Structures are given as C-alpha cells and as structure tokens.
PDB file of N, CA and C in Angstrom:
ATOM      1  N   UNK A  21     -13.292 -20.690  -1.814  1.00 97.00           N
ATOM      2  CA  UNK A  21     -13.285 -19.275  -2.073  1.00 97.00           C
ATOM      3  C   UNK A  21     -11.997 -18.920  -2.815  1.00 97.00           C
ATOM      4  N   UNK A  22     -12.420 -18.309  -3.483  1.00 98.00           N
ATOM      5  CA  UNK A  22     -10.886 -17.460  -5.006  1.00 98.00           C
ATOM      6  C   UNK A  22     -10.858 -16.289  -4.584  1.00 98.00           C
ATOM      7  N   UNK A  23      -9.253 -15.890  -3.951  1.00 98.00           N
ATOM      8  CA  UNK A  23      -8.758 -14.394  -3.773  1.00 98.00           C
ATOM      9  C   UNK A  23      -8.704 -13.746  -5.399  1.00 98.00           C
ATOM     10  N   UNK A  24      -9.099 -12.752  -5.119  1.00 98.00           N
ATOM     11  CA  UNK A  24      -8.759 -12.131  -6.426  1.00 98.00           C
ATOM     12  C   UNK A  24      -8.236 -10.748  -6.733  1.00 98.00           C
ATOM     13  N   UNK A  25      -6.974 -10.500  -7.596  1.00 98.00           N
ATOM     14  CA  UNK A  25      -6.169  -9.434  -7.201  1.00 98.00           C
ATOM     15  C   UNK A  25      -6.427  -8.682  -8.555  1.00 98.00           C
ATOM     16  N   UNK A  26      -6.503  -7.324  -8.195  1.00 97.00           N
ATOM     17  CA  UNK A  26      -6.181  -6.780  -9.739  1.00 97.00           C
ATOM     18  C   UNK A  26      -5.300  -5.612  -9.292  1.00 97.00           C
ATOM     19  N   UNK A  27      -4.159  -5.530 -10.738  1.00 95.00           N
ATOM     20  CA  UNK A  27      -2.740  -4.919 -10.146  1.00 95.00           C
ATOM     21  C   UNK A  27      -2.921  -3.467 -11.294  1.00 95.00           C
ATOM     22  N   UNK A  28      -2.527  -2.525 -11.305  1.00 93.00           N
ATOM     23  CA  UNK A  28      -1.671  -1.205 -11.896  1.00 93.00           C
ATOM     24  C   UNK A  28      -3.358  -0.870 -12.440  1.00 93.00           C
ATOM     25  N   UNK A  29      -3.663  -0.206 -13.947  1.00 93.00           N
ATOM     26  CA  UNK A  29      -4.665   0.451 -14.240  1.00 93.00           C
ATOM     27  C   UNK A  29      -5.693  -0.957 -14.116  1.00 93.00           C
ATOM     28  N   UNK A  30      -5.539  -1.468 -14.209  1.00 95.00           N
ATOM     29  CA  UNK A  30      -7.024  -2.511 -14.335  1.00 95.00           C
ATOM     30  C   UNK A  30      -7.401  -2.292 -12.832  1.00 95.00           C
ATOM     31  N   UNK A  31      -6.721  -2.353 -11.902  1.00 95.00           N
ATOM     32  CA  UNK A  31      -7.448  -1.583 -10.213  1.00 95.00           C
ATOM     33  C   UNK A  31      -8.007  -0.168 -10.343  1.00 95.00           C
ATOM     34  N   UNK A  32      -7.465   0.919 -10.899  1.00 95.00           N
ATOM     35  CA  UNK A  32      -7.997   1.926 -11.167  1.00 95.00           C
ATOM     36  C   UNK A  32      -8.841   1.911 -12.267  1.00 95.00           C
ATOM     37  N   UNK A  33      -9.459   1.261 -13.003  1.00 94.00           N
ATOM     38  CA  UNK A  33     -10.379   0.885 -13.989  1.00 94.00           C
ATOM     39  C   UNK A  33     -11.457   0.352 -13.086  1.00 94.00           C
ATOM     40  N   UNK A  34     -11.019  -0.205 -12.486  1.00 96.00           N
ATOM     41  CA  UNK A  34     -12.469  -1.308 -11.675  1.00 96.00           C
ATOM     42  C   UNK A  34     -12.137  -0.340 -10.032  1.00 96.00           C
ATOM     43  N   UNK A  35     -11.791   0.360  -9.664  1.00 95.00           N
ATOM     44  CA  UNK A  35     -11.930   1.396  -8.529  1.00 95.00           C
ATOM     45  C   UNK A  35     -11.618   0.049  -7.823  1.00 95.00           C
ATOM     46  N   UNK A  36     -11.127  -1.011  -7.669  1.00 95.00           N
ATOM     47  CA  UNK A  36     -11.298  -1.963  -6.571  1.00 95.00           C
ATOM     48  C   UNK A  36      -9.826  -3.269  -6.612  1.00 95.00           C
ATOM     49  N   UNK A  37      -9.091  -3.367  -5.475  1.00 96.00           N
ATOM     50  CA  UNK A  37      -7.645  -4.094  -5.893  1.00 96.00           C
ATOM     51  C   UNK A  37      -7.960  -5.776  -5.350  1.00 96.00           C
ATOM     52  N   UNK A  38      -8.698  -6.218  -5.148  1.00 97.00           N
ATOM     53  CA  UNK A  38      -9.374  -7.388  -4.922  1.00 97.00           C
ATOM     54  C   UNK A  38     -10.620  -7.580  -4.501  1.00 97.00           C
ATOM     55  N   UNK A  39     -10.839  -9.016  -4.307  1.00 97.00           N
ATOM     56  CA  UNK A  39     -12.200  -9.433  -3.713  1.00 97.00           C
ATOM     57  C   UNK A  39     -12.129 -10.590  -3.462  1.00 97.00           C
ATOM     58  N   UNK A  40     -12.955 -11.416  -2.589  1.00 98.00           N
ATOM     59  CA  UNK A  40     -13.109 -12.666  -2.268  1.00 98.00           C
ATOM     60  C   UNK A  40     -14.788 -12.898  -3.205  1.00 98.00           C
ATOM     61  N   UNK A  41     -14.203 -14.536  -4.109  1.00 97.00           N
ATOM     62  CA  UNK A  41     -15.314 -14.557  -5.100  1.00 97.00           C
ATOM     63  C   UNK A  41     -15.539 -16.349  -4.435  1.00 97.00           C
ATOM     64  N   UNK A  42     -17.007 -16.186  -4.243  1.00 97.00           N
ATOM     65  CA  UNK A  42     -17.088 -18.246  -3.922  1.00 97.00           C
ATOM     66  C   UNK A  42     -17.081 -18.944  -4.974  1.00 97.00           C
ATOM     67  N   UNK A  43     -16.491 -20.201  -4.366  1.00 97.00           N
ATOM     68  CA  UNK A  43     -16.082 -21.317  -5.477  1.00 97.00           C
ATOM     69  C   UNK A  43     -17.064 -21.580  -6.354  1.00 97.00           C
ATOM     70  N   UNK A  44     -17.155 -22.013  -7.044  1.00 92.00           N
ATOM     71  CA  UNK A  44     -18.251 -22.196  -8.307  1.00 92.00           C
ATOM     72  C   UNK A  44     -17.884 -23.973  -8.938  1.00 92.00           C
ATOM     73  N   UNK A  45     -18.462 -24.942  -8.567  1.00 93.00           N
ATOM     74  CA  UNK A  45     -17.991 -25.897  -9.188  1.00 93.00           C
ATOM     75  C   UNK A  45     -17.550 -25.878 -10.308  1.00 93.00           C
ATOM     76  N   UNK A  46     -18.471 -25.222 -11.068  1.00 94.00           N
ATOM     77  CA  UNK A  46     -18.173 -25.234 -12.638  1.00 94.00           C
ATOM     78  C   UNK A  46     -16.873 -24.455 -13.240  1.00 94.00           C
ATOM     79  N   UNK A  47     -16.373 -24.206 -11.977  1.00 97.00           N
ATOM     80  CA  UNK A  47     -14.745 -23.735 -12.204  1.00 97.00           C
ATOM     81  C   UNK A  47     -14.009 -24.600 -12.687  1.00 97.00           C
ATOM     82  N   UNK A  48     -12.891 -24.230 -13.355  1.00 98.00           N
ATOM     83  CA  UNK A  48     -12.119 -25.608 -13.340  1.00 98.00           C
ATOM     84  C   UNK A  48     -10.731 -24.913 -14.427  1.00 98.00           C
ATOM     85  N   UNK A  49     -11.056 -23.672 -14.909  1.00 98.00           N
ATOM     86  CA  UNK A  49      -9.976 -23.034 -15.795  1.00 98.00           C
ATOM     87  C   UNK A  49      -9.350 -21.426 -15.332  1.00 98.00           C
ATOM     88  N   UNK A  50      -8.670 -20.463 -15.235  1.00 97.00           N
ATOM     89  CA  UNK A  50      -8.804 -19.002 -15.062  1.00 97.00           C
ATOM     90  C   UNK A  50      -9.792 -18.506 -16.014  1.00 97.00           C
ATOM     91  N   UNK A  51     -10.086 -18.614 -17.729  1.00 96.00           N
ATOM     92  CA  UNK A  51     -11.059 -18.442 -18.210  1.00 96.00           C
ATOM     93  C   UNK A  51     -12.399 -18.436 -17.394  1.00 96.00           C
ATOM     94  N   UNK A  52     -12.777 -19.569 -16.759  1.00 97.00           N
ATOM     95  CA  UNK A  52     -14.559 -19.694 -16.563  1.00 97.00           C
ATOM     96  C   UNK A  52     -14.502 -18.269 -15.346  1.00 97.00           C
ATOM     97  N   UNK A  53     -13.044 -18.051 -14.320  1.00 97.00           N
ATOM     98  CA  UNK A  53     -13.261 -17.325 -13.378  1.00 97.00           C
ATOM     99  C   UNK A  53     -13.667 -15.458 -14.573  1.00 97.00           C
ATOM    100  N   UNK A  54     -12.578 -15.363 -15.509  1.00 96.00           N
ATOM    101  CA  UNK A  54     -12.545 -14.475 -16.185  1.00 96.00           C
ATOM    102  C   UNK A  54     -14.253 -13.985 -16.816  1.00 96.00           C
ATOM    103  N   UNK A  55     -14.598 -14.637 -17.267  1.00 96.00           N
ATOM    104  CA  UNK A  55     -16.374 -14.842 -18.044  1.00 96.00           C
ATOM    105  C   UNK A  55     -16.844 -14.674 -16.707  1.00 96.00           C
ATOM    106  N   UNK A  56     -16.796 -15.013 -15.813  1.00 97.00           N
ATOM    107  CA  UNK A  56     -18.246 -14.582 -14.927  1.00 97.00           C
ATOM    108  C   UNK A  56     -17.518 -13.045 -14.235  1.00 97.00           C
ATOM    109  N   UNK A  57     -16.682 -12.635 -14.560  1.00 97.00           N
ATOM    110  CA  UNK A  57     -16.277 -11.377 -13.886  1.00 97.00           C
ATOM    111  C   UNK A  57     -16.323 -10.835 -15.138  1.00 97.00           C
ATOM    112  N   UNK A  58     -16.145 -10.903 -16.179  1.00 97.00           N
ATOM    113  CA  UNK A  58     -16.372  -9.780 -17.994  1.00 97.00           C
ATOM    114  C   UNK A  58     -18.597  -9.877 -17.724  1.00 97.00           C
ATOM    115  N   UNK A  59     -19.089 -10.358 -17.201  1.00 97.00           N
ATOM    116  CA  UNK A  59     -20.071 -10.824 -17.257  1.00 97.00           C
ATOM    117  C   UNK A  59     -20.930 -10.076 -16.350  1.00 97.00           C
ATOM    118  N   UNK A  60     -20.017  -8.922 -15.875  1.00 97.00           N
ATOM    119  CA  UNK A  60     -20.475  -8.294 -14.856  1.00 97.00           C
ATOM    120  C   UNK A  60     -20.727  -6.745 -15.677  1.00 97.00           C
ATOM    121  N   UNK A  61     -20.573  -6.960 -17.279  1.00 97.00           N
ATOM    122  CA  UNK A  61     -20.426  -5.462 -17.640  1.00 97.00           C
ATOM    123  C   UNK A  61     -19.679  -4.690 -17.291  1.00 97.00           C
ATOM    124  N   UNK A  62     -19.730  -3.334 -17.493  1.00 96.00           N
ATOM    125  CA  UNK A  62     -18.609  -2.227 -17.906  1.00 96.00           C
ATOM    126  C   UNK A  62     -18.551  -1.580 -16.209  1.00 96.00           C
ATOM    127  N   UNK A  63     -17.075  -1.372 -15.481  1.00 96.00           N
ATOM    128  CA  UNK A  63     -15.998  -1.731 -16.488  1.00 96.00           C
ATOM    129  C   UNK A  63     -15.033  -2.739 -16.446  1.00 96.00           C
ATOM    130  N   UNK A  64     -16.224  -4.304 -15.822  1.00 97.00           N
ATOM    131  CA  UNK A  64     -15.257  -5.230 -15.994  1.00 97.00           C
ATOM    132  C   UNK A  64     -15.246  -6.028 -17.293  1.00 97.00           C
ATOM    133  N   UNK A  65     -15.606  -5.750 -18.197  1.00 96.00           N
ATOM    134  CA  UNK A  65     -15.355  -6.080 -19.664  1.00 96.00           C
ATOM    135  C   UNK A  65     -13.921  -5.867 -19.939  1.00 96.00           C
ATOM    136  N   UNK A  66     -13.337  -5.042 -19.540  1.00 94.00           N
ATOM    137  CA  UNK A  66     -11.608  -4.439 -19.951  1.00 94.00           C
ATOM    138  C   UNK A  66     -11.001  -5.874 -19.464  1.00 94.00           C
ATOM    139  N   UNK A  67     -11.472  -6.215 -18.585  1.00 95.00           N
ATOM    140  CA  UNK A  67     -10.481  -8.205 -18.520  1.00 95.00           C
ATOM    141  C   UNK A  67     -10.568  -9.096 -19.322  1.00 95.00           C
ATOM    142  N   UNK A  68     -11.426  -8.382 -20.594  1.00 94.00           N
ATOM    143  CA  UNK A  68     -11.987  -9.741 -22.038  1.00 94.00           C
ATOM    144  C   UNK A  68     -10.548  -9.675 -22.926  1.00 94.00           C
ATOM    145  N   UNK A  69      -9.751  -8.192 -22.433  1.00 91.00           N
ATOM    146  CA  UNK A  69      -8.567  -8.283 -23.755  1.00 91.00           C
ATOM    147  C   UNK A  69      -7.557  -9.283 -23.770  1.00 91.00           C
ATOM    148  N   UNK A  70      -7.264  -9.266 -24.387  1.00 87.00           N
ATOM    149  CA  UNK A  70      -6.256 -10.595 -24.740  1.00 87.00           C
ATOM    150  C   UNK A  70      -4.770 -10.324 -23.818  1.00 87.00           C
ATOM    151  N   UNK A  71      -4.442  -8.962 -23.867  1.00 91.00           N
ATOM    152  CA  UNK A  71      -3.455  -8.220 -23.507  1.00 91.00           C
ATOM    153  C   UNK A  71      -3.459  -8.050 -21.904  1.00 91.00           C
ATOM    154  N   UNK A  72      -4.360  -8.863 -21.152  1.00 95.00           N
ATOM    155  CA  UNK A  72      -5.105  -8.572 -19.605  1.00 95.00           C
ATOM    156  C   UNK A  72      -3.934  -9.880 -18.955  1.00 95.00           C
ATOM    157  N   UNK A  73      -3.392  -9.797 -18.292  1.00 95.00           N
ATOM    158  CA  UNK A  73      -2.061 -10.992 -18.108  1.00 95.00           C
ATOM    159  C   UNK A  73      -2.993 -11.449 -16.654  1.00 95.00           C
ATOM    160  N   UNK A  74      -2.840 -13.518 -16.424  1.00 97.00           N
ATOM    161  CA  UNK A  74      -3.054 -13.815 -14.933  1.00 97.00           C
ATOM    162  C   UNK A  74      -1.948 -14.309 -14.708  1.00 97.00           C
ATOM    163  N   UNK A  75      -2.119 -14.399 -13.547  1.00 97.00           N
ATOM    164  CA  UNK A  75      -1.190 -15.413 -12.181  1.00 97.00           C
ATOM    165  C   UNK A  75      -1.979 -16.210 -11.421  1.00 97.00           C
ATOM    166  N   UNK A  76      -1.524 -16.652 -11.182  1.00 98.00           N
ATOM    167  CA  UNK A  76      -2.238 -18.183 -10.471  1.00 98.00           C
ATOM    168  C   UNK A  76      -1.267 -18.029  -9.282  1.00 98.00           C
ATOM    169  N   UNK A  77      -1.804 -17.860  -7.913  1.00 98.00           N
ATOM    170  CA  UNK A  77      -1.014 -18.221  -7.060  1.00 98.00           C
ATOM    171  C   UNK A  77       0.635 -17.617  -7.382  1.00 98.00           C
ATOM    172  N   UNK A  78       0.616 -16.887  -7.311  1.00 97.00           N
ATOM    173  CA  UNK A  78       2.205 -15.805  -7.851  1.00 97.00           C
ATOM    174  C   UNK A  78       2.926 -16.033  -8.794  1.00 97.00           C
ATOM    175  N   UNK A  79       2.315 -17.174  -9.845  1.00 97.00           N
ATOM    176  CA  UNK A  79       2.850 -17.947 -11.038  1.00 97.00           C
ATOM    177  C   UNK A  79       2.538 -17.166 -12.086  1.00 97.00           C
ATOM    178  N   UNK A  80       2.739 -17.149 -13.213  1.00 95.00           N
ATOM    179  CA  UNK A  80       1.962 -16.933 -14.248  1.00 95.00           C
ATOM    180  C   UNK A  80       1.058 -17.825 -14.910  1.00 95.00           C
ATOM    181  N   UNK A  81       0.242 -17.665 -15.162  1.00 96.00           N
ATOM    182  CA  UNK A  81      -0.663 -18.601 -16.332  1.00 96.00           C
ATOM    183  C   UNK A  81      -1.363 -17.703 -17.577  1.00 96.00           C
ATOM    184  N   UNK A  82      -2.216 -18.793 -17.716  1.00 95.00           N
ATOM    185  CA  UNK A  82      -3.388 -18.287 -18.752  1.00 95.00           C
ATOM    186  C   UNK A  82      -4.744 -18.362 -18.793  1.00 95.00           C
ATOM    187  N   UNK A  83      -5.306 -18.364 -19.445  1.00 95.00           N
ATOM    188  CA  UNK A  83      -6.925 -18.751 -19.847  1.00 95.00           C
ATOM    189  C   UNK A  83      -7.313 -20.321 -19.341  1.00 95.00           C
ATOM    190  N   UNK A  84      -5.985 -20.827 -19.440  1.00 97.00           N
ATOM    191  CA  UNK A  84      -5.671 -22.788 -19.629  1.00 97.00           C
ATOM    192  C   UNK A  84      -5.658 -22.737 -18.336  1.00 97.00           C
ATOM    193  N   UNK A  85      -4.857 -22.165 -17.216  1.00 97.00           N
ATOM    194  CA  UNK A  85      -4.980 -23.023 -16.194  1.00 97.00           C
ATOM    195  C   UNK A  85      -5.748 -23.392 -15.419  1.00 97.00           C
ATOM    196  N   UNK A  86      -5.405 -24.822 -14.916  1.00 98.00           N
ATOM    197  CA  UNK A  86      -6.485 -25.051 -13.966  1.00 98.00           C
ATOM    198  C   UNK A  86      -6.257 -24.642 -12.740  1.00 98.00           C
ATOM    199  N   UNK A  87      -7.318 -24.114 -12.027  1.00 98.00           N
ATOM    200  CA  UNK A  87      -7.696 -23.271 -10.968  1.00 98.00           C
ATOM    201  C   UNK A  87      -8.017 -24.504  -9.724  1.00 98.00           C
ATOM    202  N   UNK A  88      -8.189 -24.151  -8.216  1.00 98.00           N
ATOM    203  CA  UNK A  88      -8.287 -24.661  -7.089  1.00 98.00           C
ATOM    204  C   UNK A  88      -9.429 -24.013  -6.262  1.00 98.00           C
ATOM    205  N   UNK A  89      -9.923 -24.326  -5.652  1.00 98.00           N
ATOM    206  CA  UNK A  89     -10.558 -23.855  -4.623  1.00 98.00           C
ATOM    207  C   UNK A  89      -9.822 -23.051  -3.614  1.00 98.00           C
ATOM    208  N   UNK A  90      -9.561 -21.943  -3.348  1.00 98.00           N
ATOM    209  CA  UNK A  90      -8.573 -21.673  -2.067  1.00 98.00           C
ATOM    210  C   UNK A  90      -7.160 -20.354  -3.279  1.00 98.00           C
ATOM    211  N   UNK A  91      -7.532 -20.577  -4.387  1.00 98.00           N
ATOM    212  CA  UNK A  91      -6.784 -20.286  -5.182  1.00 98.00           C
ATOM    213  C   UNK A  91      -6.282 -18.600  -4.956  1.00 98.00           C
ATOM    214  N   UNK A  92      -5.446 -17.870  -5.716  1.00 98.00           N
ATOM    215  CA  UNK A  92      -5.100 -16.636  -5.402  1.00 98.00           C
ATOM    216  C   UNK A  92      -4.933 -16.341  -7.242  1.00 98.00           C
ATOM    217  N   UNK A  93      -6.279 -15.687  -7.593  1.00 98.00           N
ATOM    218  CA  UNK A  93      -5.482 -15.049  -9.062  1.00 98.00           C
ATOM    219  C   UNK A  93      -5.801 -13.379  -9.383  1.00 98.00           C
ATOM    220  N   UNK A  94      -4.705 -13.591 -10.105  1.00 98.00           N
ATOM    221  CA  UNK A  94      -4.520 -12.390 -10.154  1.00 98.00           C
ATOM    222  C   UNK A  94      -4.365 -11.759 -11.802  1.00 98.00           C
ATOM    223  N   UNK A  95      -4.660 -10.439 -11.872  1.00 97.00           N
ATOM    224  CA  UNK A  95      -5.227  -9.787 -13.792  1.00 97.00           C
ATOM    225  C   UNK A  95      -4.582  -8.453 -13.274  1.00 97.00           C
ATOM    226  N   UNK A  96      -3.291  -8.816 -14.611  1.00 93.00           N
ATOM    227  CA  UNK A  96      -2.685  -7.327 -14.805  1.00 93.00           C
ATOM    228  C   UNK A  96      -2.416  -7.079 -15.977  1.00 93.00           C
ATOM    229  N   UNK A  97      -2.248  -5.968 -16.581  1.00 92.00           N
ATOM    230  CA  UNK A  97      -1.815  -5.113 -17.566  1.00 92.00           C
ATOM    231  C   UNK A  97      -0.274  -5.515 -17.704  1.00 92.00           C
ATOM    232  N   UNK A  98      -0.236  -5.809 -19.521  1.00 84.00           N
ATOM    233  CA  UNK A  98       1.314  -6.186 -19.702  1.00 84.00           C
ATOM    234  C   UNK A  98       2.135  -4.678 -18.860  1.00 84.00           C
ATOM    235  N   UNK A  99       3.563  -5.174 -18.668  1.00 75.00           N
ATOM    236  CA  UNK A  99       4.664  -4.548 -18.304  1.00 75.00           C
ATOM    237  C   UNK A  99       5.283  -4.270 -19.280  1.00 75.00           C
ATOM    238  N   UNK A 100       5.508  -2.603 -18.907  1.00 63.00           N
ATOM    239  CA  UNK A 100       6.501  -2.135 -20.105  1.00 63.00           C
ATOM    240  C   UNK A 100       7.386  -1.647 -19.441  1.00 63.00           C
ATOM    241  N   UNK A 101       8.247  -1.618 -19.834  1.00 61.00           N
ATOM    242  CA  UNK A 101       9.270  -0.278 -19.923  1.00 61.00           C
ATOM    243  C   UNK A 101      10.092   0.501 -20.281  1.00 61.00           C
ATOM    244  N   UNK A 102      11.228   1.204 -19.493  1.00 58.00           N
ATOM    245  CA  UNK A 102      11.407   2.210 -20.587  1.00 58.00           C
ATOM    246  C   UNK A 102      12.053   3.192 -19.811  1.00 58.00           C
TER     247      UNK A 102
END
C-alpha cells in the first residue's frame, strides 16, 4: 500500500490531503503512480504539469524514481517566495 500526500493548492484542488492507494505491481516509477491518479480525470489532471513537484518518502524525486511498496509520496506545487 502507497501513502499518498498532497500539500498547499493541489489539496485544495483535489478537496482531499491524502489517501491510501494499493500496490499495483506494475508500479515500479512515481510516474506509473502519477498516470493512474491524472487518469482519474478532472481535477486530478492538474498532477500531469510538469511544475507538480514529488517526494518520495520526505526526499525529493521525480517521474524517475523508483517507488516501494509501503512507500510515502507526496505532489506539491513549486515554492515561492517573497
């Protein structure tokens, strides 16, 4: 099972700040987790932008990393400030 966090407007976009999603063999990247959650239509399509940042387990990653069973990721909106 994949914790899954979503942080600042992408939680208020999707009304929802996580979920527990089951493992999927065919996991194996943050991408494949990303596509079956953009795959869910509007308004989780807003996680297709390029500009949508993950974490892996409180790390940062990308599209590239490889993912775990048990995993914790997480999709936020770049940081600005100011």
């Amino acid at each position: 099972m994949l914790q899954l966090r979503f942080f600042a407007s992408l939680r208020d976009q999707l009304n929802c700040d996580g979920e527990s999603l089951d493992w999927n063999d065919n996991f194996s990247i943050a991408s494949d987790v990303r596509k079956v959650l953009v795959a869910r239509g509007t308004p989780w399509d807003t996680l297709s932008k390029s500009t949508v940042l993950i974490a892996i387990n409180q790390e940062m990653g990308n599209d590239e990393t490889t993912i775990n069973d048990g995993d914790e990721i997480a999709f936020f909106p770049p940081v600005t400030g100011g």
